[in-house]
Amino acid sequence: MRTLLNTLYVQTQKSYLHLDNDNVRVEVEGERRGMLPLHHLDGIVVFGNVLLSPFLIQKLGRAHKPVTWLTEWGQFTARSETPVSGNVLLRVAQHACTCDPARTLAVARYIAAGKLQNQKTTLLRSAREAAEEDAPALRQAARDINAQIAVLPLAETVDEVRGIEGTAARSYFEVFSLMLRVNRDFFWLGERTRRPARDPINAVLNYVYTLLAGECASACQTVGLDPQIGFLHALRPGRQSLALDLMEELRPVVADRAVVTLINRQQLTPRDFTLHEGRTVTLTEDGRRTIIKHFQERKAEEVHHPLTGRKTPLGLIPHVQARLLAQHLRGDRPHYPPYLHR
Amino acid sequence: MIDLLITYDVSTETPAGRKRLRRVAKVCVAYGQRVQGSVFEVSVSEVQLVALREKLLQEMDPTEDSVRIYRLRQPREKFVEAFGRDGYRDMSAPLIL
């Protein structure tokens, strides 16, 4: 059996990592926080102001364990290249997979299945908390999405998968505003509009999706995947197709859930929006701040990952999923397992 | 991965013995976690176990010292009970510092 090695994430600002007897010794202001034998690690990811000793960087390089530097907020900045990195082979595998319609279809199908399943879970959870008159509509939408999941295995092309996903998305967004319990006259959702947003919910969704897409792109970079070469999303210059692919199954869980919670708790109110002429809506600066704060807190929440069986902070799920996808592309896993939220 | 318990008793009566003690400890630290003074919990692959055993044999003096390697039954949580101060860290759990 192939064992999964672990990645060390260092988020504590002003940490100092150095090499001590084949261990990574983590110190914060001179105080020891951890001794981690190198043979347990397959890489180190550091956020923001974290210092690594030159000997540690060199030792990690020789042992083919890359270091990834992200900003304190998780944006990708740099990554060390080791003498023989899995990087190029992984990318070749990724390219080979996109050139193979059957494999592309399989990955796209699993991603879509994950997304639909998570949409269903989100709707059913809201239905339990919703008012009596709204619950049946939410349950019906969940059943409609369930029917689409059943159709997925029949899809013969990626286009058909996209079609099924679109049908499910329509059922989902039709009842989206029923998940809200307050300020219903203000928060309404006509249809999904991207640029510009035509209503407040679209404005919030677009913003949260942008935050999440950034997370997914840096997760791809960290693992060594090419963020622009996706499976479900069509390739287009400048589009982070793979990041968008990874994001699909997380949209309902991370982004949509956050929006519903913020509105229901009245942390996001009509005052946080600006209505412009020509029917466009944008968020105010205060509104954006509220969303970022909630998003950061949500990322720290621990969820149970059904495949690894571990408690994982929600913010690390994109990294876990990117790693699982990489394993599939390398041939270590028969298929890509999407993240299914409970 | 194989979970091991390594304990040693190195004679410290001579300067050479104290030197051996430090070296044996160093080998153990490189591979695992110190759970008590001269007791280590180590989690290694088959290949690493061969290297670890070889290194320990090189450092110790078989006429004076004793090193014992026990295999721990898995899962560890079920078969290891620890009381009191415990700095053990599960290396397969998410490592976020």
PDB file of C-alpha atoms in Angstrom, chain A residues 3 6-12 21-23 26 33-37 39-41 310-311 313 316, chain B residues 1 25-27 29-33 42-45 48 55 89-97:
ATOM      1  CA  THR A   3       1.229   5.621   2.292  1.00  0.00           C
ATOM      2  CA  ASN A   6       1.723  14.582   5.364  1.00  0.00           C
ATOM      3  CA  THR A   7       2.162  18.235   4.553  1.00  0.00           C
ATOM      4  CA  LEU A   8       3.176  20.644   7.253  1.00  0.00           C
ATOM      5  CA  TYR A   9       1.259  23.917   7.194  1.00  0.00           C
ATOM      6  CA  VAL A  10       2.769  26.732   9.217  1.00  0.00           C
ATOM      7  CA  GLN A  11       0.391  29.583   9.781  1.00  0.00           C
ATOM      8  CA  THR A  12       1.737  31.070  12.993  1.00  0.00           C
ATOM      9  CA  ASN A  21      18.775  16.109  13.497  1.00  0.00           C
ATOM     10  CA  ASP A  22      16.596  15.201  10.482  1.00  0.00           C
ATOM     11  CA  ASN A  23      13.619  16.901  12.110  1.00  0.00           C
ATOM     12  CA  VAL A  26       9.416  24.836  14.655  1.00  0.00           C
ATOM     13  CA  ARG A  33       6.419  24.337  19.064  1.00  0.00           C
ATOM     14  CA  GLY A  34       7.197  21.119  17.310  1.00  0.00           C
ATOM     15  CA  MET A  35       9.770  18.531  16.246  1.00  0.00           C
ATOM     16  CA  LEU A  36       8.651  16.778  13.085  1.00  0.00           C
ATOM     17  CA  PRO A  37      10.747  13.992  11.584  1.00  0.00           C
ATOM     18  CA  HIS A  39      10.356  11.288   6.752  1.00  0.00           C
ATOM     19  CA  HIS A  40       6.731  12.003   7.654  1.00  0.00           C
ATOM     20  CA  LEU A  41       6.514  15.057   5.426  1.00  0.00           C
ATOM     21  CA  ARG A 310      -9.856  12.963   9.427  1.00  0.00           C
ATOM     22  CA  LYS A 311     -10.997  16.214  10.862  1.00  0.00           C
ATOM     23  CA  PRO A 313     -10.166  22.621   8.537  1.00  0.00           C
ATOM     24  CA  LEU A 316      -7.619  22.951   3.659  1.00  0.00           C
TER      25      LEU A 316
ATOM     26  CA  MET B   1       4.082   2.341   8.152  1.00  0.00           C
ATOM     27  CA  ALA B  25      19.559   9.081  21.214  1.00  0.00           C
ATOM     28  CA  LYS B  26      20.339  11.080  18.109  1.00  0.00           C
ATOM     29  CA  VAL B  27      19.518   8.163  15.831  1.00  0.00           C
ATOM     30  CA  VAL B  29      15.298  11.423  17.440  1.00  0.00           C
ATOM     31  CA  ALA B  30      15.964  11.421  13.701  1.00  0.00           C
ATOM     32  CA  TYR B  31      13.344   8.728  13.183  1.00  0.00           C
ATOM     33  CA  GLY B  32      10.728   9.322  15.840  1.00  0.00           C
ATOM     34  CA  GLN B  33       9.423  11.051  18.884  1.00  0.00           C
ATOM     35  CA  VAL B  42       8.813   5.581  15.881  1.00  0.00           C
ATOM     36  CA  SER B  43       6.740   5.153  12.751  1.00  0.00           C
ATOM     37  CA  VAL B  44       8.744   3.972   9.737  1.00  0.00           C
ATOM     38  CA  SER B  45       8.490   2.023   6.509  1.00  0.00           C
ATOM     39  CA  GLN B  48      13.566   2.819   6.970  1.00  0.00           C
ATOM     40  CA  LYS B  55      22.441   2.720  12.561  1.00  0.00           C
ATOM     41  CA  ARG B  89       1.890  14.080  17.969  1.00  0.00           C
ATOM     42  CA  ASP B  90       0.096  11.940  15.410  1.00  0.00           C
ATOM     43  CA  MET B  91       2.156  12.510  12.277  1.00  0.00           C
ATOM     44  CA  SER B  92      -0.642  11.430   9.964  1.00  0.00           C
ATOM     45  CA  ALA B  93      -3.122  13.969  11.347  1.00  0.00           C
ATOM     46  CA  PRO B  94      -3.158  17.367   9.644  1.00  0.00           C
ATOM     47  CA  LEU B  95      -0.027  19.215  10.678  1.00  0.00           C
ATOM     48  CA  ILE B  96      -0.939  22.835  11.133  1.00  0.00           C
ATOM     49  CA  LEU B  97       1.173  25.012  13.340  1.00  0.00           C
TER      50      LEU B  97
END
